Amino acid sequence: MSGSRPLATPEDVIYLYDGSFNGFLCCVYESVYSGVVPISILPSCDEPITLYEVREVETDRGKAERVLSSIPKRISKDALNLVETVYLSCLVQKELLMLKFLLRGYREGRKLTTMLGDPDVAPLLKAQKHLLGEAHLLKGFIRFTDYEGALAATITPKNFVLPFIANHFTQRFSDEDFMIFDKTHKAALVYQCRRREIISLDHIEFPPISEGEKRYQEMWKRFYNTVSIQARENPRCRMSHMPKRYWENMIEVQDLL
């Protein structure tokens, strides 16, 4: 995107888009070329009941590619990485916050990404840190179950972390077939025959586990309880290192819920 454009101004309008990253980029395009900053940007599945004008922004690949290529050129590669990451976060009103960040970035350039305490930058950096931190924790907290030769696990993260943990698990289990089901975002990382893919998946019913798998799970619970030192138990410390919201999918602590 190039050329002189009017500064975008707030207006009582809500953008609706298809929920995809390309769709969001088209919302950026619409805002830049119309000179309007909407009061909200929402996926079409969350269309609100409102008295405000609702404007549907269609996804156009050409427009999306223009916006995508403009971010590293006019702002920085770090800005593009930040936006791509925050888009997958659970940040409330993330689309509007990213739009405001990009609009300022187009005017101010690279220096905006170094203004860590700026109100248009700080929330995005915090959201990025939260997502990457959750992805890091899940690399250690995911518990697989063996279903007759295929490994499967369920997670309930706040952020969409599958793209950020895919490399770790495909390298760690390169000779295995496995699936990590994200119950929160209704998606799954599937690795089969040395090929991986993230797919949409509303629901899955896992088969009953075998007697052998039950024994392994019991041994794991026994090991966990054996290595703990009762005299030094500190529930608050444990929950700071192993947040309780992950326990439902962790075999060794499920019984403590």
C-alpha positions as MATLAB code, in Angstrom:
seq = 'MSGSRPLATPEDVIYLYDGSFNGFLCCVYESVYSGVVPISILPSCDEPITLYEVREVETDRGKAERVLSSIPKRISKDALNLVETVYLSCLVQKELLMLKFLLRGYREGRKLTTMLGDPDVAPLLKAQKHLLGEAHLLKGFIRFTDYEGALAATITPKNFVLPFIANHFTQRFSDEDFMIFDKTHKAALVYQCRRREIISLDHIEFPPISEGEKRYQEMWKRFYNTVSIQARENPRCRMSHMPKRYWENMIEVQDLL';
ca = [
       0.000    0.000    0.000;
       1.452    3.314   -1.006;
       0.572    6.878   -1.739;
      -0.861    9.643    0.433;
      -4.042    8.632    2.233;
      -6.210   10.557    4.700;
      -5.641    9.832    8.382;
      -8.197    7.334    9.605;
     -10.759    8.770   12.000;
     -13.018    6.965   14.491;
     -16.531    6.297   13.268;
     -19.554    4.467   14.699;
     -19.239    1.429   12.479;
     -18.456   -2.226   13.155;
     -16.459   -4.285   10.674;
     -17.456   -7.913   10.180;
     -14.985  -10.295    8.573;
     -14.728  -14.047    7.987;
     -12.413  -14.679   10.943;
      -9.338  -15.465    8.849;
      -6.024  -13.609    8.986;
      -6.483  -12.579    5.350;
      -9.909  -11.277    6.303;
      -8.371   -9.148    9.041;
      -5.815   -7.766    6.586;
      -8.700   -6.744    4.326;
     -10.187   -4.850    7.285;
      -6.878   -2.984    7.533;
      -7.080   -2.226    3.807;
     -10.657   -0.974    4.182;
      -9.715    1.282    7.090;
      -6.667    2.753    5.338;
      -8.425    3.529    2.075;
     -11.713    4.699    3.590;
     -10.058    6.793    6.287;
     -12.257    5.205    8.950;
     -11.388    3.502   12.240;
     -14.276    1.232   13.282;
     -15.331    0.944   16.921;
     -14.946   -2.837   16.671;
     -13.859   -5.611   14.317;
     -15.635   -8.922   14.789;
     -15.738  -12.324   13.077;
     -19.033  -12.791   11.249;
     -19.930  -15.658   13.615;
     -20.040  -13.080   16.434;
     -22.282  -10.590   14.641;
     -23.745   -8.367   17.359;
     -27.241   -6.977   17.859;
     -26.483   -3.276   17.679;
     -27.723    0.115   16.559;
     -24.333    0.880   15.031;
     -23.720    0.476   11.327;
     -22.364   -2.976   10.518;
     -20.109   -3.174    7.492;
     -19.165   -6.572    6.048;
     -15.614   -6.641    4.734;
     -15.109   -9.288    2.082;
     -11.871  -11.220    1.974;
      -9.877  -10.393   -1.124;
      -6.577  -12.196   -1.537;
      -5.039   -9.386   -3.561;
      -5.844   -6.755   -0.947;
      -4.640   -9.031    1.839;
      -1.298   -9.611    0.089;
      -0.825   -5.864   -0.416;
      -1.309   -5.223    3.284;
       0.877   -8.184    4.259;
       3.786   -7.015    2.099;
       3.404   -3.405    3.274;
       3.957   -4.151    6.972;
       7.661   -5.154    6.850;
       8.344   -2.498    4.208;
       6.723    0.466    5.936;
       7.057   -0.614    9.573;
       9.310   -3.626   10.238;
       9.558   -7.414   10.157;
       9.103   -7.355   13.938;
       5.777   -5.582   13.460;
       4.605   -8.297   11.083;
       5.706  -11.038   13.487;
       3.902   -9.281   16.332;
       0.647   -8.986   14.397;
       0.782  -12.586   13.141;
       1.334  -13.838   16.692;
      -1.241  -11.642   18.426;
      -3.843  -12.680   15.858;
      -3.649  -16.184   17.373;
      -3.884  -14.903   20.940;
      -6.865  -14.600   23.269;
      -6.483  -10.823   23.567;
      -9.889   -9.145   23.825;
     -10.599   -6.830   20.852;
      -7.295   -7.940   19.316;
      -8.352   -7.007   15.776;
      -9.078   -3.384   16.683;
      -5.880   -3.089   18.736;
      -3.820   -4.518   15.872;
      -5.487   -2.153   13.415;
      -4.643    0.891   15.547;
      -1.063   -0.338   15.896;
      -0.689   -0.752   12.137;
      -2.249    2.605   11.319;
       0.236    4.325   13.609;
       3.038    2.195   12.244;
       2.286    3.318    8.710;
       2.681    6.919    9.879;
       5.598    6.553   12.291;
       7.535    3.620   10.895;
       9.947    1.277   12.667;
      10.338    3.413   15.796;
       6.841    2.451   16.980;
       7.922   -1.140   17.657;
      10.601    0.122   20.069;
       8.085    2.096   22.159;
       7.413   -0.771   24.563;
       5.279    1.193   27.008;
       3.128    2.900   24.385;
      -0.605    2.183   24.887;
      -0.913    1.027   21.267;
       2.071   -1.327   21.588;
       2.144   -2.639   25.160;
      -1.110   -4.687   24.999;
       0.123   -6.484   21.871;
       3.498   -7.280   23.404;
       1.777   -8.576   26.548;
      -0.524  -10.785   24.453;
       2.432  -12.118   22.461;
       4.312  -12.929   25.667;
       1.239  -14.682   27.102;
       0.793  -16.847   23.996;
       4.458  -17.816   23.740;
       4.559  -18.505   27.473;
       1.555  -20.797   27.240;
       3.088  -22.614   24.271;
       6.286  -23.123   26.282;
       4.363  -24.540   29.264;
       2.379  -26.940   27.099;
       5.556  -28.446   25.694;
       5.958  -29.911   29.166;
       2.351  -30.298   30.268;
       0.881  -32.272   27.345;
       0.163  -35.885   28.274;
      -0.243  -38.417   25.463;
      -2.321  -41.587   25.630;
      -1.458  -44.601   23.478;
      -4.448  -45.799   21.443;
      -3.174  -48.991   19.824;
      -0.032  -47.460   18.383;
      -1.233  -43.894   17.843;
      -0.637  -41.188   20.443;
      -3.304  -38.613   21.252;
      -3.643  -35.745   23.713;
      -6.229  -33.105   24.527;
      -5.424  -29.524   25.496;
      -7.602  -26.568   26.513;
      -5.366  -23.512   26.014;
      -6.476  -19.902   26.103;
      -4.443  -19.079   22.991;
      -4.217  -20.920   19.681;
      -0.838  -22.495   20.347;
      -0.788  -25.422   17.903;
       1.393  -23.626   15.295;
       3.917  -22.782   18.032;
       4.285  -26.305   19.442;
       4.121  -28.240   16.169;
       7.889  -28.269   15.504;
       8.692  -29.394   19.043;
       6.440  -32.442   18.959;
       7.072  -33.479   15.364;
      10.808  -33.485   16.083;
      10.392  -35.240   19.418;
       8.052  -37.912   18.052;
       9.257  -38.023   14.469;
       8.758  -41.809   14.233;
       5.292  -41.811   15.805;
       1.786  -41.014   14.603;
       0.078  -38.585   16.955;
      -2.655  -36.006   17.365;
      -3.021  -33.057   19.722;
      -6.658  -31.973   19.968;
      -7.270  -28.345   20.961;
     -10.701  -28.517   22.549;
     -10.879  -24.739   23.045;
     -10.345  -23.762   19.420;
     -11.793  -26.924   17.850;
      -8.662  -27.809   15.952;
      -6.059  -30.560   15.936;
      -2.422  -31.001   15.073;
      -2.212  -34.298   13.193;
       1.120  -35.980   12.438;
       0.943  -39.138   10.340;
       3.418  -40.818    8.005;
       5.896  -37.997    8.706;
       3.448  -35.360    7.501;
       1.802  -32.813    9.766;
      -1.300  -30.706    9.375;
      -3.486  -28.489   11.539;
      -7.133  -29.209   10.816;
     -10.502  -27.998   12.071;
     -12.123  -30.553   14.357;
     -15.272  -29.799   16.325;
     -15.282  -32.932   18.445;
     -13.610  -36.307   18.793;
     -14.427  -39.459   20.705;
     -11.355  -41.423   21.706;
     -11.717  -45.211   22.055;
     -11.383  -46.886   25.477;
      -7.776  -47.277   26.537;
      -6.218  -50.720   26.730;
      -5.340  -52.525   29.947;
      -1.674  -51.966   29.146;
      -2.194  -48.209   28.835;
      -4.097  -48.192   32.145;
      -1.131  -49.828   33.843;
       1.274  -47.271   32.364;
      -0.933  -44.436   33.608;
      -1.087  -45.936   37.083;
       2.698  -46.339   37.111;
       3.100  -42.696   36.075;
       0.791  -41.554   38.900;
       2.701  -43.737   41.376;
       6.023  -42.322   40.198;
       4.736  -38.755   40.525;
       3.515  -39.381   44.064;
       6.664  -41.280   45.045;
       9.145  -38.572   44.055;
       7.208  -35.888   45.943;
       8.396  -35.049   49.458;
       5.369  -34.628   51.726;
       7.244  -32.485   54.240;
       8.076  -29.991   51.497;
       4.723  -29.874   49.720;
       3.743  -26.340   48.747;
       0.432  -26.268   46.848;
       0.685  -22.558   46.068;
       4.175  -22.948   44.621;
       3.053  -25.949   42.577;
       0.162  -23.999   41.089;
       2.487  -21.146   40.132;
       4.691  -23.544   38.156;
       1.844  -25.846   37.071;
      -1.287  -23.658   36.747;
      -4.429  -25.462   37.813;
      -6.236  -24.801   34.550;
      -3.959  -27.367   32.881;
      -4.647  -30.126   35.405;
      -7.743  -31.559   33.722;
      -5.515  -32.918   30.949;
      -2.616  -34.056   33.150;
      -2.967  -37.664   34.291;
      -0.923  -37.325   37.475;
      -3.028  -34.495   38.996;
      -6.523  -35.068   37.546;
      -7.616  -36.730   40.780;
      -6.755  -33.579   42.760;
      -9.373  -31.445   41.000;
];
